[in-house]
XYZ file of N, CA and C in Angstrom:
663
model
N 44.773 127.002 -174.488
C 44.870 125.552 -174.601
C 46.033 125.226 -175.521
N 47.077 124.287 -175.405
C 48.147 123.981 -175.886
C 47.455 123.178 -176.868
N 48.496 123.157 -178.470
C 48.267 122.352 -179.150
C 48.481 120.622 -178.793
N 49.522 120.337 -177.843
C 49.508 118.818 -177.727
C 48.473 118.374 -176.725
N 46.764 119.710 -176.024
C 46.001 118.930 -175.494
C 44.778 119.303 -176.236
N 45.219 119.572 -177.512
C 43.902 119.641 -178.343
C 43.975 118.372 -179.305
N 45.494 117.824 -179.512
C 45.655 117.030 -180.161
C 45.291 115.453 -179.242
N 45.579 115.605 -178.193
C 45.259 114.485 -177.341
C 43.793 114.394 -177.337
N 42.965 115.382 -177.514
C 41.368 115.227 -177.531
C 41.276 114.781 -178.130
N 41.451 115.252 -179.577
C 41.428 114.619 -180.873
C 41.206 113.362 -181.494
N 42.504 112.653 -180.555
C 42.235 111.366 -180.393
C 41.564 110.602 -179.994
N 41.039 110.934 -178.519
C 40.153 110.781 -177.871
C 38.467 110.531 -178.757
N 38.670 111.308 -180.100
C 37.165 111.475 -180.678
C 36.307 112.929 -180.015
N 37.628 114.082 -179.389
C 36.456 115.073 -178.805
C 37.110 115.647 -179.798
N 35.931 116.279 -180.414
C 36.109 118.060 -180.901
C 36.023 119.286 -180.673
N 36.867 119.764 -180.800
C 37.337 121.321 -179.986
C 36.903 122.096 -181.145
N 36.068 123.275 -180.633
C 36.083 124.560 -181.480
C 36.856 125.792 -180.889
N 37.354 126.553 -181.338
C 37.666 127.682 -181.063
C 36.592 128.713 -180.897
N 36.047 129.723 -180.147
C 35.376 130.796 -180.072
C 36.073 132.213 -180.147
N 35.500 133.018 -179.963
C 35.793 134.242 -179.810
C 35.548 134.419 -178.389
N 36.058 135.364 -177.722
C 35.564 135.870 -175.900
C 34.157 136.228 -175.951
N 33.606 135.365 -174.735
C 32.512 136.132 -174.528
C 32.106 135.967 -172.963
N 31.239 136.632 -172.375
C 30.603 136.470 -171.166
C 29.551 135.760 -170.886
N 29.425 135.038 -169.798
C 28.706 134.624 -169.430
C 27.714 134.991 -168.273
N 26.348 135.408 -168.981
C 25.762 136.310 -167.790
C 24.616 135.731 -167.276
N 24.410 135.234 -165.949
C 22.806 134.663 -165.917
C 22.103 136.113 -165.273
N 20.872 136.134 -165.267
C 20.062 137.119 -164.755
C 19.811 137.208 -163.416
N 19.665 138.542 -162.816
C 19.430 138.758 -161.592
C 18.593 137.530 -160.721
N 18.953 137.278 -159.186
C 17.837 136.156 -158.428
C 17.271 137.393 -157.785
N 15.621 137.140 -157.979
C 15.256 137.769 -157.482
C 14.930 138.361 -155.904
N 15.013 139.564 -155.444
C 14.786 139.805 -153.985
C 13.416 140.050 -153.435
N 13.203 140.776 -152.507
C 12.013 140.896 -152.170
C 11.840 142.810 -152.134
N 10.210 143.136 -151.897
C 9.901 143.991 -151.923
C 8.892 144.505 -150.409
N 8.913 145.601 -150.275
C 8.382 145.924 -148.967
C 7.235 147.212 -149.202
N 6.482 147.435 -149.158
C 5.088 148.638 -149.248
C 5.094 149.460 -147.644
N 4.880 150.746 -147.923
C 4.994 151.006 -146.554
C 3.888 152.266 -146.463
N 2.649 152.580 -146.439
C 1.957 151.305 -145.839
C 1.483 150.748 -146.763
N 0.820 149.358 -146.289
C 0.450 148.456 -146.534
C -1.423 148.630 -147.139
N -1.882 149.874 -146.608
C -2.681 150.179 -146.883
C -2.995 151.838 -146.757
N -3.936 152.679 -147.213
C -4.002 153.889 -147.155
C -5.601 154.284 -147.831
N -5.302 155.703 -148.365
C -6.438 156.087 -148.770
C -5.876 156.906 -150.678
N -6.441 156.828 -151.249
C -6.545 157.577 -152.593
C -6.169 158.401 -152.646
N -4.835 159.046 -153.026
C -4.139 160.547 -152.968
C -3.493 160.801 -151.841
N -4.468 160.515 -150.700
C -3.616 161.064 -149.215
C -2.848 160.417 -148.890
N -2.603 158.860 -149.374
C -1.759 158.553 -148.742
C -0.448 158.709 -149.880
N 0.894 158.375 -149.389
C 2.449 158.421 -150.408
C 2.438 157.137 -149.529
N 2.546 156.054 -150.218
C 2.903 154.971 -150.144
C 4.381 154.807 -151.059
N 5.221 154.235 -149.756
C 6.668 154.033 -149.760
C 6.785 152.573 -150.885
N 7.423 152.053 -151.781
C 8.149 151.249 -152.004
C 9.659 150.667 -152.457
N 10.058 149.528 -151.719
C 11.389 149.606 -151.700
C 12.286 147.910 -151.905
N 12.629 147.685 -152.461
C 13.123 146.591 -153.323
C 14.533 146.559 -152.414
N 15.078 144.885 -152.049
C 16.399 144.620 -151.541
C 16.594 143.058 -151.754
N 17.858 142.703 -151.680
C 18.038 141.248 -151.250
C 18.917 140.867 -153.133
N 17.977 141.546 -153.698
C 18.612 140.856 -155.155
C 20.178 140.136 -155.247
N 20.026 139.654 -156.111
C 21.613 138.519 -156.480
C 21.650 138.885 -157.544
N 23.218 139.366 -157.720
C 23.730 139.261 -159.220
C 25.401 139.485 -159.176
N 26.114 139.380 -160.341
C 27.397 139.745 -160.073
C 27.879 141.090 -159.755
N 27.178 142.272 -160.529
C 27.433 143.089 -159.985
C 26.060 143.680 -159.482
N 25.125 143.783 -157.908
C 24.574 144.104 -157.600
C 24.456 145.497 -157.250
N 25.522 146.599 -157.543
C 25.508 147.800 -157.219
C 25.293 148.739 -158.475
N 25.168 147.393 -160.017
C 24.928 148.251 -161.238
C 23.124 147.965 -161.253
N 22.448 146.727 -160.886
C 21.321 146.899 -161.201
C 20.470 148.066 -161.065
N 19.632 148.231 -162.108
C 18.648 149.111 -162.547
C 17.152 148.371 -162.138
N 16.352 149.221 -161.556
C 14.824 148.516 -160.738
C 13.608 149.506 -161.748
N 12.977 148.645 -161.707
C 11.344 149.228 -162.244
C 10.059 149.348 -161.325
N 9.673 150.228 -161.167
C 8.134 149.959 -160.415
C 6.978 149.693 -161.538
N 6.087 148.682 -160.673
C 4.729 148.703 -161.535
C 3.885 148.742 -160.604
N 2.712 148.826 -160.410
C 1.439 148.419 -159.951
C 0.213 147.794 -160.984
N -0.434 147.001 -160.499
C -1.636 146.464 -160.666
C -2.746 145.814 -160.402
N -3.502 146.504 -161.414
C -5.593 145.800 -159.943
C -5.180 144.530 -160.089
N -5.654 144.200 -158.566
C -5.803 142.497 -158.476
C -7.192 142.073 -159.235
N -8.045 143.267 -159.127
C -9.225 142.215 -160.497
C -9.946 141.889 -159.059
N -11.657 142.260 -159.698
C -12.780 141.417 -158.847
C -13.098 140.561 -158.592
N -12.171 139.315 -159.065
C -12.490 137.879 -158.434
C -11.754 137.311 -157.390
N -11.169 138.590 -156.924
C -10.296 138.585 -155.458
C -10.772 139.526 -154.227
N -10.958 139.250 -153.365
C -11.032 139.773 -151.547
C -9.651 140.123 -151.166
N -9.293 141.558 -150.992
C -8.177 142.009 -150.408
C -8.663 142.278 -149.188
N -8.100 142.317 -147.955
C -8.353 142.901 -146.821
C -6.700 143.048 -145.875
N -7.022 143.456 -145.047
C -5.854 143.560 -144.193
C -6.290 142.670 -142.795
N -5.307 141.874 -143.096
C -5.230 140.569 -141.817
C -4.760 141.368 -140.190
N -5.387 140.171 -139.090
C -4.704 140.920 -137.827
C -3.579 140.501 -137.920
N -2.470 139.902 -138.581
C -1.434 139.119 -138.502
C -0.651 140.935 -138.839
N -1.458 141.791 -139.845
C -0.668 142.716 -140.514
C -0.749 142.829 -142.168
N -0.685 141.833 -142.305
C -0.307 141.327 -143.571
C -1.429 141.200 -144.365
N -1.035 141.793 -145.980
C -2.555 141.403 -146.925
C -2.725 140.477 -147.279
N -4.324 139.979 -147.068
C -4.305 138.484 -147.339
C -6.043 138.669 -148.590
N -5.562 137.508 -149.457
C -6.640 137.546 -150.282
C -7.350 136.323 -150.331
N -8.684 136.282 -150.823
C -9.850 135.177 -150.757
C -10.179 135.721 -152.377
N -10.142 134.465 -153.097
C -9.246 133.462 -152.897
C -7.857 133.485 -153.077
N -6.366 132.416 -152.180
C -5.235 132.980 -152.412
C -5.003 133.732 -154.129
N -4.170 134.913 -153.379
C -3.644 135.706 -154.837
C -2.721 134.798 -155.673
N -2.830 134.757 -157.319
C -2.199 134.365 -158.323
C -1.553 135.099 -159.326
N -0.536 135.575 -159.174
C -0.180 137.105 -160.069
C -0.623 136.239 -161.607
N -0.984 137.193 -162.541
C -1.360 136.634 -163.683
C 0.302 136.595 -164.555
N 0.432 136.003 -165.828
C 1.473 136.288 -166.789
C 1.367 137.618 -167.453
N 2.405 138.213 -167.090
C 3.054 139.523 -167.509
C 3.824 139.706 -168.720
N 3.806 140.120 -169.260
C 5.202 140.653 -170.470
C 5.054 141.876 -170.557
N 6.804 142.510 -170.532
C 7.159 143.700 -170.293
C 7.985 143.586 -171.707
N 7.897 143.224 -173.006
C 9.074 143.183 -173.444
C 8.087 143.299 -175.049
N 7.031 143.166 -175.486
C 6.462 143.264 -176.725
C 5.251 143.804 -176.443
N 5.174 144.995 -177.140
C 3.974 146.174 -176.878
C 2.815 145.138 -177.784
N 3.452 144.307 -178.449
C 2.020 143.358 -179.474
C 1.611 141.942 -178.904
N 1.839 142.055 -177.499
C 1.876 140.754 -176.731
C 0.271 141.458 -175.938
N -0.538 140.300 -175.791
C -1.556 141.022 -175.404
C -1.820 140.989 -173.575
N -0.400 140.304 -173.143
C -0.269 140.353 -172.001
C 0.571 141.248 -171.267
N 0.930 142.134 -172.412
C 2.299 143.741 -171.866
C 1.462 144.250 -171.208
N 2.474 144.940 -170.283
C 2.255 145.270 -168.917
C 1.157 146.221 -168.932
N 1.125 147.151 -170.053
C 0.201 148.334 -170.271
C -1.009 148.024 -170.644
N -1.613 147.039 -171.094
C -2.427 146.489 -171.704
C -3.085 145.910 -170.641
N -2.852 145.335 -169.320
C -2.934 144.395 -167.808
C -3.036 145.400 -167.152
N -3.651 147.134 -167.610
C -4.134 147.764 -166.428
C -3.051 148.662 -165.780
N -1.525 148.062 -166.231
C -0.055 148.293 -165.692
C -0.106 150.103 -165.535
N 0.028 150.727 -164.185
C 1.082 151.888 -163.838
C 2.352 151.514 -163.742
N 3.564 152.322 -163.866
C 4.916 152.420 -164.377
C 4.899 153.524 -163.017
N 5.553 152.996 -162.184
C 5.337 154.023 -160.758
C 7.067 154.474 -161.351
N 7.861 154.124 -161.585
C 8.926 154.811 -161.851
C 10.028 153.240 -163.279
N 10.381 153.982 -164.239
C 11.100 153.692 -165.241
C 12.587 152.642 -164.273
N 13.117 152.232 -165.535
C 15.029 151.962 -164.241
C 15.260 152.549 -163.886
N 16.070 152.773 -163.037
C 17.087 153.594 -162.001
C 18.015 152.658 -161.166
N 18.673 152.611 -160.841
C 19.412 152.569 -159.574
C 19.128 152.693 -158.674
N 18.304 153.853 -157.965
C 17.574 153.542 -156.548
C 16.299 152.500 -156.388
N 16.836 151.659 -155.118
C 15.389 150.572 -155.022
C 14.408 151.219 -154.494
N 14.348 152.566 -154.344
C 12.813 153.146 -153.794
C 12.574 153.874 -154.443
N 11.028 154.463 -153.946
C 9.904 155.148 -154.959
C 8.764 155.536 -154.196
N 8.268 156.482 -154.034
C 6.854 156.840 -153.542
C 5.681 157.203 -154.284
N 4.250 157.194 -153.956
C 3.669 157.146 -155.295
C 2.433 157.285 -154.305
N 1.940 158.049 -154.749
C -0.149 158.343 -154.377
C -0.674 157.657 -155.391
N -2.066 157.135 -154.979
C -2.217 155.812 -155.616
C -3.870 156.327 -155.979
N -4.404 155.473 -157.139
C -5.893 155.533 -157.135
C -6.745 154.457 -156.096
N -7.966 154.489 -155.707
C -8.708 153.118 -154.697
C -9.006 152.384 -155.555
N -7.850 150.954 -155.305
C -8.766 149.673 -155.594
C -7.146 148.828 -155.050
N -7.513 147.408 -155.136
C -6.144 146.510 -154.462
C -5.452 146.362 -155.911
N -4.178 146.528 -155.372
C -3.010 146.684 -156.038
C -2.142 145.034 -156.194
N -1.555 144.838 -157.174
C -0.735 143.868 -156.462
C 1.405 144.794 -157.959
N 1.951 144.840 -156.858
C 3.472 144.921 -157.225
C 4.359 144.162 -157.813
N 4.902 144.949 -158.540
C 6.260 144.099 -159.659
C 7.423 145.210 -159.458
N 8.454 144.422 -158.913
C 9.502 145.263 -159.302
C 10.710 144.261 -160.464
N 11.014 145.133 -161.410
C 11.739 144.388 -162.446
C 13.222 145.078 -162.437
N 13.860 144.118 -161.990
C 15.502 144.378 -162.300
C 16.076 143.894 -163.611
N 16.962 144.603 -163.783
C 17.876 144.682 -165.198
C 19.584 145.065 -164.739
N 20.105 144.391 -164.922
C 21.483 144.104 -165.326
C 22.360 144.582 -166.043
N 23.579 145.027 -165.755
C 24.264 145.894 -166.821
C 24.491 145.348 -168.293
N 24.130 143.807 -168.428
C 24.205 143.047 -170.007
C 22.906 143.171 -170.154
N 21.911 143.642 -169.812
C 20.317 143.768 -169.500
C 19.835 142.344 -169.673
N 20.180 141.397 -168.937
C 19.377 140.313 -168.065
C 18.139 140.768 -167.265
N 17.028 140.121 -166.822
C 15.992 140.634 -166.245
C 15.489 139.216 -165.157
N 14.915 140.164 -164.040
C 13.982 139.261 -163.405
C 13.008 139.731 -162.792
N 12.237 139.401 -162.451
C 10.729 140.445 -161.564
C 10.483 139.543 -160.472
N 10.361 140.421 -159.008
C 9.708 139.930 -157.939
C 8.193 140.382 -157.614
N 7.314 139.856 -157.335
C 6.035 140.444 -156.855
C 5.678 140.281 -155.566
N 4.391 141.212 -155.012
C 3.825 141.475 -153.947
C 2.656 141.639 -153.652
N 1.549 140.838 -152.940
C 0.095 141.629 -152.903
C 0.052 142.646 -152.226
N -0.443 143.934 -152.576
C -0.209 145.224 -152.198
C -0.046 146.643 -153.151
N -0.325 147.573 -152.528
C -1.298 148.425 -151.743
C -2.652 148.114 -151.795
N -3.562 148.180 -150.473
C -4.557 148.305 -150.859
C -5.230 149.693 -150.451
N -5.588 150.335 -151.771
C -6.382 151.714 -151.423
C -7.973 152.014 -151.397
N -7.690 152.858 -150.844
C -9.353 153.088 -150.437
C -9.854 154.293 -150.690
N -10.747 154.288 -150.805
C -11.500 155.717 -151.215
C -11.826 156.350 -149.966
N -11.111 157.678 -150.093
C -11.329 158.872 -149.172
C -12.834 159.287 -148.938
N -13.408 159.790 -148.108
C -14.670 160.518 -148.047
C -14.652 161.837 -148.810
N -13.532 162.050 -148.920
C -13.791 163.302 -149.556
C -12.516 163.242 -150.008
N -12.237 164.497 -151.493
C -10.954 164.481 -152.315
C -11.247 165.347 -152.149
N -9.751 166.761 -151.997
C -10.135 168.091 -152.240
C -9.313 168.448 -153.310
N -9.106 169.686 -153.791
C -8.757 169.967 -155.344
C -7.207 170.452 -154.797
N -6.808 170.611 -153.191
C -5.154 170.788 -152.946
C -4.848 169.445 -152.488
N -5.752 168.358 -152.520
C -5.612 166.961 -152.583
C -4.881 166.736 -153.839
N -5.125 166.764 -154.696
C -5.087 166.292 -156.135
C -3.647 167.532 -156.612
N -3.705 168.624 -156.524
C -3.217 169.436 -157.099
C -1.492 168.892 -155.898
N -1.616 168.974 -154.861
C -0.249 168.367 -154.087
C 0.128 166.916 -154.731
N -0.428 166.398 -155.114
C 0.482 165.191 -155.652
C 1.198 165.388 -157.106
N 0.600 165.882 -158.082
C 1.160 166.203 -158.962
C 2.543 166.928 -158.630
N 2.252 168.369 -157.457
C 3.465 168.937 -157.499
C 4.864 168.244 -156.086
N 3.982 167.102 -156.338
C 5.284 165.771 -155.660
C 5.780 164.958 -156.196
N 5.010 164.883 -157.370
C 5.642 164.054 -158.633
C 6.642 165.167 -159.259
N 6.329 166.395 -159.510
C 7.457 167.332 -160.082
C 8.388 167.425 -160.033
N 8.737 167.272 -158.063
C 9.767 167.538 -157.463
C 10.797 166.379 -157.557
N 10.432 165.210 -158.208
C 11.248 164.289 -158.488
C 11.837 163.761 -159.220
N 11.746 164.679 -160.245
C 12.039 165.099 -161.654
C 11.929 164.142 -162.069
N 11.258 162.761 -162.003
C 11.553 161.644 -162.817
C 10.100 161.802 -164.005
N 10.251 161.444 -164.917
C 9.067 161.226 -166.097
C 8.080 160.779 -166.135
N 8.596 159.369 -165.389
C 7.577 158.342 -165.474
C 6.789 158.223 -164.071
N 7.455 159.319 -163.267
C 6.941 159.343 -162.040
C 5.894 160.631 -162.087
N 6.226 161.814 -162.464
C 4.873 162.436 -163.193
C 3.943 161.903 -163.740
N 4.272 160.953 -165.324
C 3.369 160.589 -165.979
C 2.275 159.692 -165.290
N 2.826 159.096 -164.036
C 2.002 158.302 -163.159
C 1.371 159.256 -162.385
N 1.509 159.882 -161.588
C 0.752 160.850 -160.881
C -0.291 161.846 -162.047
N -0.078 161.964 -162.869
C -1.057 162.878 -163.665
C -1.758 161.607 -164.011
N -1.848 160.304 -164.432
C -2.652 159.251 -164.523
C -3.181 159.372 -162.966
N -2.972 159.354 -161.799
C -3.532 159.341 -160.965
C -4.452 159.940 -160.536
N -4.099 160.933 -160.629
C -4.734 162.272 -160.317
C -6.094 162.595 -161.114
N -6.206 162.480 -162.589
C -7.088 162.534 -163.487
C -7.953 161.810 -163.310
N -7.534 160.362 -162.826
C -8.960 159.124 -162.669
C -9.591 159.447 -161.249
N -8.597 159.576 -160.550
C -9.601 160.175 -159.127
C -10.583 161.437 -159.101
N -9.949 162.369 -159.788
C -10.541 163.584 -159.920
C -12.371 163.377 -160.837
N -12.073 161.996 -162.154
C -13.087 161.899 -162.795
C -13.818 161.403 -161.833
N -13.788 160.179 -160.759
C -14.129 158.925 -159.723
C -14.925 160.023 -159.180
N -14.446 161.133 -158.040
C -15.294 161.620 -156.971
C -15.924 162.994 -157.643
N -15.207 163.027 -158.775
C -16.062 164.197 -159.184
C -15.762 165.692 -158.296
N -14.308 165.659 -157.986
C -13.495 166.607 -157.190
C -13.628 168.116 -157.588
N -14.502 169.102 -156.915
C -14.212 170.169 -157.297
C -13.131 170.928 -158.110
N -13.198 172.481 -158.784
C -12.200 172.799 -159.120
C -11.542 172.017 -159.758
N -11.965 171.599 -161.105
C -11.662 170.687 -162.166
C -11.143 171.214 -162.808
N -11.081 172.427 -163.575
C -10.557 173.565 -163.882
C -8.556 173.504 -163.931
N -9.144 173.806 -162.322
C -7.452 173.903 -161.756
C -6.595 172.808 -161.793
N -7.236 171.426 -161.566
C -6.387 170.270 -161.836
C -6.085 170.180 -162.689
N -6.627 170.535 -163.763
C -6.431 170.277 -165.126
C -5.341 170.921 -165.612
N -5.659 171.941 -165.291
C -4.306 172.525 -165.552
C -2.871 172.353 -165.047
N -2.883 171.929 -163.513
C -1.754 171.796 -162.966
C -1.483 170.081 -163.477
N -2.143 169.491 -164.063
C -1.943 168.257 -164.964
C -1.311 168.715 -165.952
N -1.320 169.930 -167.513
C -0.754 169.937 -167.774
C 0.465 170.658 -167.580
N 0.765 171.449 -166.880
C 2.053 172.262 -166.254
C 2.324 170.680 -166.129
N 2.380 169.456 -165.091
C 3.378 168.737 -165.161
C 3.319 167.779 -166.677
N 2.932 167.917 -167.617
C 3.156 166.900 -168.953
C 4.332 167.852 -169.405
N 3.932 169.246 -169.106
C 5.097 169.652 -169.900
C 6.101 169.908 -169.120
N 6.562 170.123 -167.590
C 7.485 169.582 -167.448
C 7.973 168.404 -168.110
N 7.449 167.425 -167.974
C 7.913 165.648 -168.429
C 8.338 166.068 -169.802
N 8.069 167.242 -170.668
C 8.278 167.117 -171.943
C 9.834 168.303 -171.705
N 10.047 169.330 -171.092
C 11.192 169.616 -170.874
C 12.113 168.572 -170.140
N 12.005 168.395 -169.127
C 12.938 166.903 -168.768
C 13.416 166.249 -169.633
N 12.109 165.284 -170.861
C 13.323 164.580 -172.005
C 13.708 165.272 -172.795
N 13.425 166.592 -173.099
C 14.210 167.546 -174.255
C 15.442 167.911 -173.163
């Protein structure tokens, strides 16, 4: 800005400050999310999820989060003939915070699985425990701006039977994906189902539960 049109403001009665550079960043618009399937069974199934559409300036730096969470017993999940999950009465995602562990509405505290940490890839697969689910995926921004889209979905169901290479194969599918938080979710999985049906060969899960903690503990070392 030239001094003779700061001086013309001046006159005017406007006042000009000088700043320092800075950016201007608004936060991701949020996109949508897709479950694939839409429904399954406890362990057996790997339910796909996959995040697209987002807005931002640079959309090829955002970083995505998975969550899951119970929709809670004062809701009817079922699967519609349309396809689609539909709940009685309509679903209301509750208020979330992902951002203060002393907020009594953080995500972990609301029941929250962490199906996978940020990343860069919008997908994720994940064996699930039985009960209706409802989805958050949270994007973050290379100035770490944030926004979250949600979804009603998965709904799981309890198998007739769990077997102990039921339980023991998901863990070593969480392994193979070297991600942390994608173990640490599958060994949460795995453990509550195993307590639920009371899965033979308790023994052995247990153990192949901790073989993957301590992977997760070589990974961040």
């Amino acid at each position: 800005v030239s001094s003779e049109s700061l001086q013309a403001a001046a006159a005017l009665g406007i006042s000009v400050t000088k700043s320092l550079p800075f950016i201007v960043d608004a936060g991701p618009t949020p996109g949508s999310v897709e479950i694939l399937p839409l429904q399954g069974q406890a362990l057996k199934t790997s339910f796909s999820f996959s995040t697209n559409g987002w807005v931002d300036e640079d959309v090829a730096s955002l970083q995505y989060a998975f969550f899951v969470f119970p929709v809670g017993d004062s809701y009817t999940v079922s699967l519609g003939e349309n396809g689609e999950l539909q709940s009685t009465p309509p679903f209301q995602p509750p208020t979330l915070n992902f951002d203060s562990a002393n907020n009594p509405a953080f995500w972990s505290k609301m029941d929250g699985l962490m199906l996978r940490s940020s990343a860069t890839s919008p997908t994720v697969s994940q064996r699930l425990s039985s009960k209706a689910f409802f989805t958050v995926v949270r994007a973050t921004d290379k100035l770490g701006a944030t926004a979250s889209t949600t979804i009603l979905g998965p709904l799981v169901e309890t198998p007739s039977d769990v077997s102990q290479e039921d339980l023991t194969n998901a863990l070593a599918e969480s392994q193979n994906s070297g991600d942390p938080s994608q173990i640490l979710a599958s060994v949460q999985v795995v453990m509550s189902v195993s307590g639920d049906t009371g899965s033979t060969g308790s023994g052995a899960v247990a153990n192949a539960a901790l073989d993957a903690l301590a992977g997760v503990t070589e990974i961040v070392e």
